[in-house]
Amino acid sequence: MPGAHRRPRLLPEPTIARLPIYQRIAEELVRRGLDTVSSDDLGRLAGVSAATVRRDLSSIGPFGTRGSGYDTAHLSRRTAELLGGDSTFPTVIAGIGNLAKALINSPLFGDRTAKIVALYDVDVDIVGTYVGGLQVRRLADEDGTSFVDPPAIGILTCPASAAQDVADGFCDMGIRALMTFSPRVLEVPREVTVRYVDVSIELQILTYHLEHGRGPLNGGLLHNLGVSPVRVALHP
Amino acid sequence: MPGAHRRPRLLPEPTIARLPIYQRIAEELVRRGLDTVSSDDLGRLAGVSAATVRRDLSSIGPFGTRGSGYDTAHLSRRTAELLGGDSTFPTVIAGIGNLAKALINSPLFGDRTAKIVALYDVDVDIVGTYVGGLQVRRLADEDGTSFVDPPAIGILTCPASAAQDVADGFCDMGIRALMTFSPRVLEVPREVTVRYVDVSIELQILTYHLEHGRGPLNGGLLHNLGVSPVRVALHP
DNA sequence: ACATGTGAAAGAGTTCACAGCC
DNA sequence: GGCTGTGAACTCTTTCACATGT
């Protein structure tokens, strides 16, 4: 029977990219003891339009109440769940410089969602040292026997010249998600997701706008979604 | 969206975001002594379609030659110029931790396009110290008298809790371009461009894809443009 | 023959506007 | 009255397809 089979619909990529923002805000609102939030207020806090908020939230399974707004606790729970907050993804990092240390010392990687389980480098002065409680090893020496669970996320903070080799090594280890800080397009198998965090590109986008007289569009949050946050008070 | 009054722009934002990639590749091709490149090859190297390459390049002033391809030297020059490569933008950084040090020590900031001219922090152990040849000062003490040219770019590597105050301070200094690493939506005057580099969001996008099985879409480069680079040889 | 440049079509995402419900 | 949920309109971007030029 045509149409009877309901496939779990993927969310549009821009919506996925906004979920972490909603999550962060909902968590904060719960912390402040606010039970509900309107699409209008949430939109202002997230820097997107109320219509976009309603479209996004209705697509992750409506839980708003007409007349009052969205339940902050429910919103927080649902977004956290969608973003994999209930799972733990073993994470490895290659290229242990200042940037890697900044990441390792940040609150991003606890034992919660992404847990760092291995550090790699090639520099003889760095291999063998301990950073954040883990001994730095050589990626080439990795045989996978030391992992309790196989790594799921790989982070590249290595020089651009090494990026493709490291990415190949990570993919061979079975990693399915890469975040790279190297200014380099990576070629990976189709089933691997790659996120590029490219500061040089960001900087050049800024200089483009400076060079061409301003951009009224404060885009950029969530990847150029055309967001233009305005100064907002939670309770005007 | 409220407050998002957009004026017609010279180039579409996604095209602007791809310019740095074309720039980087064109530079590399010139270095390798290749005089021309086809939209097909350039697309594979940049991880976008040939049609997109042709649309982008034709919109920045056609300089391809039918039958042979694009002149790499010309392409490199034109993109560099569009991206402000001929100007120097004084840049300041607030929040001098590992991340800031990684940026300061990176080749991104020379005397070329973005030149770092001031460092700020509030920590008494950090204020007064020298990092990369500059003495860290307090943003609150800044009266602007020490600048030869007024700063154009502000970078926030401070804790999220301080981000809005720092952004306010930067905007008061007349800065028109911000890059922030704090997980926080910034509210700034309309004429200020903001780029968000939010590792926690990137990480959560990865965990979303891991949680929901596959993502054949290796999007992310240039902000989720739906790019899916495949392994490519320059001259097959 | 080959590759660009570009109208036209398609696709993706956002915003409008209002019906529906609290 | 207020606010969500959603079909429809609209805007922006990409892709197609081929005329155009070398």
XYZ file of C-alpha atoms (C1' of nucleotides) in Angstrom:
516
model
C 0.000 0.000 0.000
C 1.609 3.213 -1.131
C 2.317 5.786 1.517
C 1.562 3.485 4.415
C 5.195 2.870 5.171
C 6.462 5.724 7.266
C 10.186 6.175 7.016
C 11.902 8.055 9.869
C 12.475 11.339 8.113
C 15.910 12.865 8.320
C 16.066 16.381 9.553
C 17.315 19.081 7.218
C 20.985 19.748 7.903
C 20.372 23.376 8.969
C 17.852 22.156 11.509
C 20.368 19.668 12.892
C 22.892 22.470 13.199
C 20.392 24.518 15.223
C 19.560 21.734 17.656
C 22.665 22.342 19.796
C 21.628 25.968 20.153
C 18.123 25.070 21.223
C 19.602 22.508 23.576
C 21.924 25.001 25.178
C 19.177 27.574 25.619
C 16.600 25.119 26.895
C 19.075 23.837 29.474
C 19.742 27.385 30.615
C 16.031 28.189 30.854
C 15.405 25.082 32.919
C 18.283 26.127 35.174
C 16.593 29.468 35.646
C 13.352 27.800 36.564
C 11.391 28.819 33.476
C 8.922 26.113 32.503
C 7.915 27.318 29.084
C 9.274 29.453 26.279
C 7.525 30.873 23.223
C 8.880 30.445 19.711
C 9.289 34.187 19.659
C 11.537 34.338 22.735
C 13.425 31.206 21.796
C 14.007 32.628 18.345
C 15.434 35.825 19.749
C 17.721 33.936 22.097
C 18.906 31.625 19.326
C 19.190 34.340 16.724
C 16.669 32.838 14.323
C 13.091 33.711 13.374
C 10.106 32.468 15.350
C 8.842 30.733 12.217
C 12.072 28.784 11.924
C 11.861 27.765 15.566
C 8.317 26.500 15.100
C 9.232 24.627 11.916
C 12.271 23.048 13.575
C 10.560 22.051 16.789
C 7.447 20.718 15.132
C 9.669 18.487 13.014
C 11.336 16.870 16.010
C 7.998 15.837 17.347
C 5.591 18.476 18.487
C 5.651 19.171 22.170
C 4.554 22.746 22.289
C 1.331 23.815 23.884
C -0.789 26.281 21.940
C -1.327 29.368 23.955
C 1.614 28.924 26.291
C 4.711 27.759 24.403
C 7.229 24.948 24.555
C 8.023 22.927 27.637
C 11.653 23.761 28.376
C 12.416 20.529 30.210
C 10.935 18.442 27.441
C 12.749 20.485 24.795
C 16.033 20.085 26.634
C 15.593 16.347 26.993
C 14.500 15.769 23.408
C 17.318 17.767 21.834
C 19.926 16.167 24.091
C 18.649 12.754 23.115
C 18.665 13.559 19.391
C 22.216 14.841 19.654
C 23.437 11.592 21.116
C 23.669 12.830 24.686
C 22.768 9.422 26.072
C 25.639 7.699 24.309
C 29.389 7.874 24.822
C 31.551 8.140 21.744
C 35.225 7.274 22.189
C 37.286 10.027 20.628
C 40.884 10.259 19.444
C 43.010 13.277 18.561
C 45.990 13.537 16.211
C 48.468 16.405 16.428
C 49.105 17.366 20.019
C 49.896 21.081 19.929
C 48.371 24.099 21.607
C 45.055 23.607 19.874
C 44.743 19.987 20.933
C 45.648 20.931 24.499
C 43.012 23.635 24.469
C 40.447 21.050 23.391
C 41.645 18.422 25.866
C 41.457 20.898 28.740
C 38.063 22.229 27.679
C 34.840 21.035 29.255
C 33.741 19.646 25.868
C 35.269 16.256 26.474
C 34.314 14.629 29.705
C 33.140 11.120 30.227
C 29.794 12.147 28.830
C 29.151 12.306 25.103
C 32.650 12.473 23.677
C 35.368 10.879 25.766
C 38.970 11.176 24.694
C 40.630 7.774 24.664
C 43.827 8.267 22.677
C 46.272 10.956 21.576
C 48.583 10.706 18.588
C 51.551 12.619 17.252
C 54.724 11.950 15.261
C 57.103 14.385 16.984
C 59.686 12.452 18.997
C 59.587 15.153 21.689
C 55.865 14.677 22.136
C 55.344 10.941 21.669
C 55.552 9.279 25.065
C 54.634 12.361 27.069
C 51.422 12.538 29.042
C 48.728 15.083 28.250
C 45.528 15.171 30.227
C 46.306 11.792 31.727
C 46.879 10.028 28.411
C 50.196 9.030 26.902
C 50.753 10.320 23.377
C 51.378 7.527 20.889
C 52.203 7.129 17.229
C 49.183 6.605 15.011
C 51.238 4.250 12.847
C 51.820 2.035 15.900
C 48.141 1.746 16.678
C 46.868 -1.777 16.337
C 43.550 -1.224 18.035
C 44.154 -3.771 20.781
C 44.180 -1.166 23.523
C 40.611 0.034 23.029
C 37.764 -1.157 25.157
C 35.338 0.305 22.628
C 36.430 1.189 19.113
C 36.851 4.945 18.571
C 33.933 6.690 16.877
C 35.190 10.251 16.539
C 38.550 11.452 15.240
C 39.851 14.970 15.638
C 42.624 16.348 13.425
C 44.705 19.155 14.881
C 47.712 18.217 12.802
C 49.416 20.223 10.048
C 47.578 20.302 6.731
C 50.354 18.288 5.129
C 49.593 15.330 7.387
C 45.815 15.642 7.384
C 44.946 13.238 4.585
C 47.233 10.503 5.941
C 45.780 10.883 9.415
C 42.256 10.840 8.018
C 43.083 7.626 6.136
C 44.444 6.107 9.331
C 41.370 7.136 11.295
C 39.028 5.724 8.676
C 40.982 2.458 8.684
C 40.412 2.308 12.448
C 36.691 2.346 11.745
C 36.055 5.914 12.788
C 32.887 7.310 11.240
C 33.043 10.970 12.283
C 35.890 13.394 11.745
C 36.404 16.941 12.894
C 39.361 18.598 11.239
C 41.050 21.892 11.961
C 43.408 21.551 9.001
C 42.848 23.828 6.021
C 42.445 20.938 3.637
C 39.610 19.150 1.875
C 39.603 15.568 3.098
C 38.715 12.618 0.941
C 36.995 9.912 2.943
C 34.622 7.013 2.374
C 31.058 8.055 1.867
C 29.850 6.709 5.199
C 32.199 8.972 7.173
C 30.919 12.370 8.269
C 33.396 15.245 8.223
C 33.083 18.605 9.926
C 35.547 21.277 8.947
C 36.559 23.919 11.459
C 38.652 26.174 9.306
C 39.797 29.331 11.006
C 41.634 30.594 7.946
C 38.416 30.460 5.928
C 36.493 32.216 8.685
C 39.124 34.903 8.812
C 39.015 35.396 5.059
C 35.237 35.655 5.098
C 35.630 38.435 7.664
C 38.234 40.228 5.581
C 36.007 39.916 2.525
C 33.249 41.722 4.373
C 35.633 44.326 5.738
C 37.028 44.902 2.279
C 33.599 45.282 0.714
C 32.122 47.613 3.248
C 30.135 45.759 5.866
C 27.679 42.960 5.759
C 24.412 43.700 7.434
C 24.016 39.980 7.793
C 25.571 38.707 10.987
C 25.484 35.262 9.572
C 27.835 32.585 10.597
C 26.302 30.999 13.607
C 25.239 27.611 12.449
C 27.005 28.074 9.183
C 25.628 31.083 7.477
C 22.006 30.555 8.102
C 21.398 34.223 7.766
C 21.019 34.737 11.450
C 21.016 38.256 12.764
C 20.667 38.254 16.523
C 19.365 41.381 18.133
C 19.810 42.474 21.687
C 17.254 40.683 23.736
C 16.027 40.486 27.260
C 14.413 37.293 28.372
C 11.520 39.170 29.896
C 11.112 42.516 28.187
C 13.321 37.967 10.540
C 13.215 40.980 12.820
C 16.088 43.321 12.275
C 17.502 41.356 9.402
C 17.325 44.036 6.801
C 19.398 42.651 3.987
C 20.763 44.765 1.243
C 21.618 43.289 -2.143
C 25.034 41.752 -1.896
C 27.784 41.587 -4.428
C 28.230 37.861 -4.076
C 26.043 35.169 -2.536
C 27.330 34.254 0.918
C 27.984 30.606 -0.030
C 30.107 31.796 -2.923
C 32.098 34.051 -0.597
C 32.680 31.107 1.692
C 34.078 29.092 -1.212
C 36.488 31.766 -2.371
C 39.132 30.880 0.239
C 39.070 27.284 -1.005
C 39.523 28.319 -4.615
C 42.263 30.654 -3.484
C 44.115 27.945 -1.633
C 43.864 25.498 -4.517
C 44.794 28.032 -7.191
C 47.858 29.009 -5.190
C 48.878 25.374 -4.902
C 48.349 24.762 -8.624
C 50.473 27.774 -9.501
C 53.143 26.428 -7.169
C 53.075 23.162 -9.065
C 53.478 24.946 -12.343
C 50.016 24.223 -13.710
C 48.784 27.120 -15.821
C 45.149 26.186 -16.227
C 42.540 24.125 -14.455
C 39.114 22.992 -15.632
C 35.953 23.548 -13.624
C 35.726 19.796 -13.390
C 39.149 19.343 -11.767
C 38.789 22.415 -9.614
C 35.424 21.165 -8.426
C 36.867 17.812 -7.429
C 39.720 19.450 -5.571
C 37.393 21.849 -3.780
C 34.706 19.285 -3.093
C 31.970 21.049 -5.055
C 30.318 20.434 -8.405
C 31.769 21.711 -11.663
C 28.569 23.695 -12.239
C 29.021 25.484 -8.933
C 32.603 26.298 -9.789
C 31.579 27.773 -13.129
C 28.762 29.792 -11.557
C 31.045 31.087 -8.809
C 33.944 31.990 -11.055
C 31.819 33.589 -13.722
C 30.297 35.803 -11.058
C 33.657 37.153 -9.937
C 34.423 38.294 -13.408
C 34.957 35.720 -16.118
C 38.527 34.811 -16.783
C 38.212 31.294 -18.050
C 39.073 30.328 -21.580
C 36.603 28.105 -23.377
C 38.248 24.967 -24.475
C 41.095 25.082 -21.986
C 39.949 26.163 -18.522
C 40.756 28.811 -15.927
C 44.054 30.611 -15.649
C 45.401 29.551 -12.264
C 47.571 32.624 -11.705
C 44.727 34.954 -12.548
C 42.334 32.983 -10.368
C 44.755 33.081 -7.457
C 45.281 36.814 -7.809
C 41.605 37.654 -8.190
C 40.445 35.611 -5.207
C 43.231 36.940 -2.998
C 42.253 40.470 -3.917
C 38.552 39.870 -3.243
C 39.380 38.381 0.137
C 41.239 41.488 1.206
C 44.695 40.069 0.708
C 46.080 43.438 -0.288
C 44.978 45.112 2.929
C 46.158 44.734 6.494
C 43.526 44.493 9.196
C 44.698 45.139 12.765
C 43.399 42.347 14.961
C 42.921 41.981 18.705
C 42.299 38.900 20.838
C 40.547 38.589 24.194
C 41.063 35.593 26.458
C 44.664 34.420 26.336
C 44.526 30.694 26.970
C 45.722 27.697 25.010
C 43.411 28.427 22.130
C 44.582 32.012 21.759
C 48.189 30.876 21.923
C 47.526 28.303 19.236
C 46.120 31.074 17.035
C 48.908 33.528 17.841
C 51.553 30.937 16.977
C 49.790 29.836 13.814
C 50.783 31.114 10.393
C 47.332 32.710 10.043
C 48.419 35.968 11.575
C 51.494 37.499 10.098
C 51.974 41.034 8.993
C 49.918 40.259 5.934
C 46.144 40.301 6.022
C 45.382 40.032 9.708
C 48.041 41.374 12.041
C 47.636 40.934 15.780
C 48.116 44.247 17.563
C 46.735 43.667 21.056
C 45.992 40.904 23.553
C 43.517 41.168 26.407
C 42.682 39.158 29.486
C 41.385 39.742 33.007
C 43.377 37.106 34.895
C 45.954 38.809 37.130
C 48.409 36.002 36.394
C 48.167 36.659 32.674
C 47.812 40.429 32.427
C 51.269 41.929 32.034
C 52.888 38.816 30.615
C 54.207 38.741 27.062
C 52.768 36.380 24.482
C 54.092 36.373 20.951
C 55.886 39.640 21.580
C 52.845 41.505 22.861
C 52.054 42.385 26.452
C 48.644 41.223 27.623
C 46.485 44.080 28.849
C 43.080 44.585 30.392
C 40.340 45.391 27.878
C 38.752 47.716 30.426
C 41.984 49.752 30.514
C 42.046 50.199 26.749
C 41.656 53.805 25.721
C 42.660 53.343 22.110
C 45.591 55.744 22.286
C 48.150 53.005 21.663
C 46.921 52.041 18.216
C 48.560 53.269 15.052
C 45.533 52.071 13.102
C 42.244 51.276 14.808
C 41.585 47.516 15.162
C 39.273 46.033 12.532
C 38.990 42.423 13.683
C 38.286 41.120 17.172
C 38.727 37.511 18.218
C 37.029 36.089 21.299
C 38.692 33.115 22.930
C 37.297 33.977 26.334
C 34.812 32.000 28.462
C 31.211 32.175 27.292
C 30.286 34.088 30.420
C 32.501 36.987 29.365
C 31.770 36.880 25.650
C 28.996 39.455 25.449
C 30.895 42.003 27.550
C 34.001 41.549 25.438
C 31.957 41.840 22.243
C 30.458 45.078 23.572
C 33.925 46.389 24.354
C 35.207 45.447 20.912
C 32.259 47.097 19.178
C 32.816 50.246 21.241
C 36.395 50.272 19.957
C 34.991 50.475 16.457
C 35.712 46.888 15.456
C 33.533 45.730 12.579
C 34.377 42.030 12.363
C 34.252 39.467 15.161
C 35.273 35.860 15.285
C 34.135 34.124 18.427
C 34.985 30.698 19.800
C 32.572 31.055 22.715
C 29.430 28.934 22.646
C 27.166 31.937 22.824
C 24.999 33.966 20.467
C 26.402 37.492 20.379
C 24.283 40.580 20.064
C 26.052 43.272 18.112
C 25.197 46.335 16.041
C 23.972 45.541 12.572
C 27.079 46.796 10.831
C 29.314 44.307 12.636
C 29.956 40.938 11.004
C 30.229 37.939 13.305
C 31.642 34.526 12.510
C 31.025 31.767 15.011
C 33.522 28.959 15.416
C 31.709 26.690 17.806
C 33.434 23.400 18.454
C 30.716 22.174 20.782
C 28.136 22.580 18.019
C 30.373 20.818 15.516
C 30.850 17.982 17.951
C 27.128 17.660 18.537
C 26.445 17.622 14.807
C 28.871 14.708 14.567
C 27.230 12.858 17.426
C 23.833 13.439 15.830
C 25.028 11.718 12.684
C 26.669 8.913 14.639
C 23.513 8.399 16.646
C 21.300 8.295 13.577
C 23.297 5.878 11.531
C 25.000 7.101 8.470
C 25.514 10.445 6.923
C 26.460 10.036 3.332
C 26.726 13.772 3.239
C 30.210 14.862 4.109
C 28.894 18.337 4.439
C 30.520 20.827 6.640
C 33.233 22.352 4.586
C 32.086 25.861 3.991
C 29.218 25.394 6.355
C 27.126 22.526 5.247
C 26.949 23.196 1.600
C 26.302 19.577 0.959
C 29.762 18.910 -0.315
C 30.862 15.336 -0.685
C 34.477 15.204 -1.820
C 35.627 12.038 -3.490
C 39.118 10.752 -3.871
C 40.659 12.518 -6.792
C 43.818 12.544 -8.782
C 44.730 15.767 -10.447
C 45.621 14.085 -13.714
C 43.995 10.692 -13.968
C 36.659 18.665 -29.868
C 36.497 20.774 -25.531
C 35.302 23.741 -21.714
C 33.228 28.072 -20.272
C 29.196 31.006 -19.361
C 24.362 31.299 -18.613
C 19.235 31.040 -19.149
C 15.962 27.806 -17.269
C 14.574 24.188 -14.104
C 14.992 22.053 -9.870
C 15.821 21.788 -5.134
C 16.309 23.348 -0.403
C 15.103 26.215 3.259
C 12.751 30.077 5.188
C 8.890 33.037 5.909
C 4.027 34.060 5.529
C -0.377 33.683 7.135
C -3.864 31.562 9.255
C -6.449 27.536 11.017
C -6.695 25.163 15.202
C -6.227 24.551 20.018
C -5.304 25.978 24.784
C -6.217 36.534 23.926
C -2.058 33.979 22.894
C 0.749 30.648 20.613
C 1.584 26.436 18.035
C 1.565 23.719 13.747
C 1.504 23.722 8.824
C 0.131 24.361 3.773
C 1.532 27.654 0.508
C 4.398 31.319 -1.199
C 8.683 32.984 -1.587
C 13.759 33.396 -1.714
C 18.057 31.646 -2.353
C 21.223 28.300 -4.280
C 22.474 24.551 -7.028
C 22.149 21.785 -11.083
C 20.927 20.986 -15.840
C 21.640 21.632 -20.530
C 23.323 23.834 -24.299
C 24.665 27.883 -26.917
C 28.983 30.153 -27.414
C 33.642 30.703 -28.063
C 38.535 28.865 -28.782
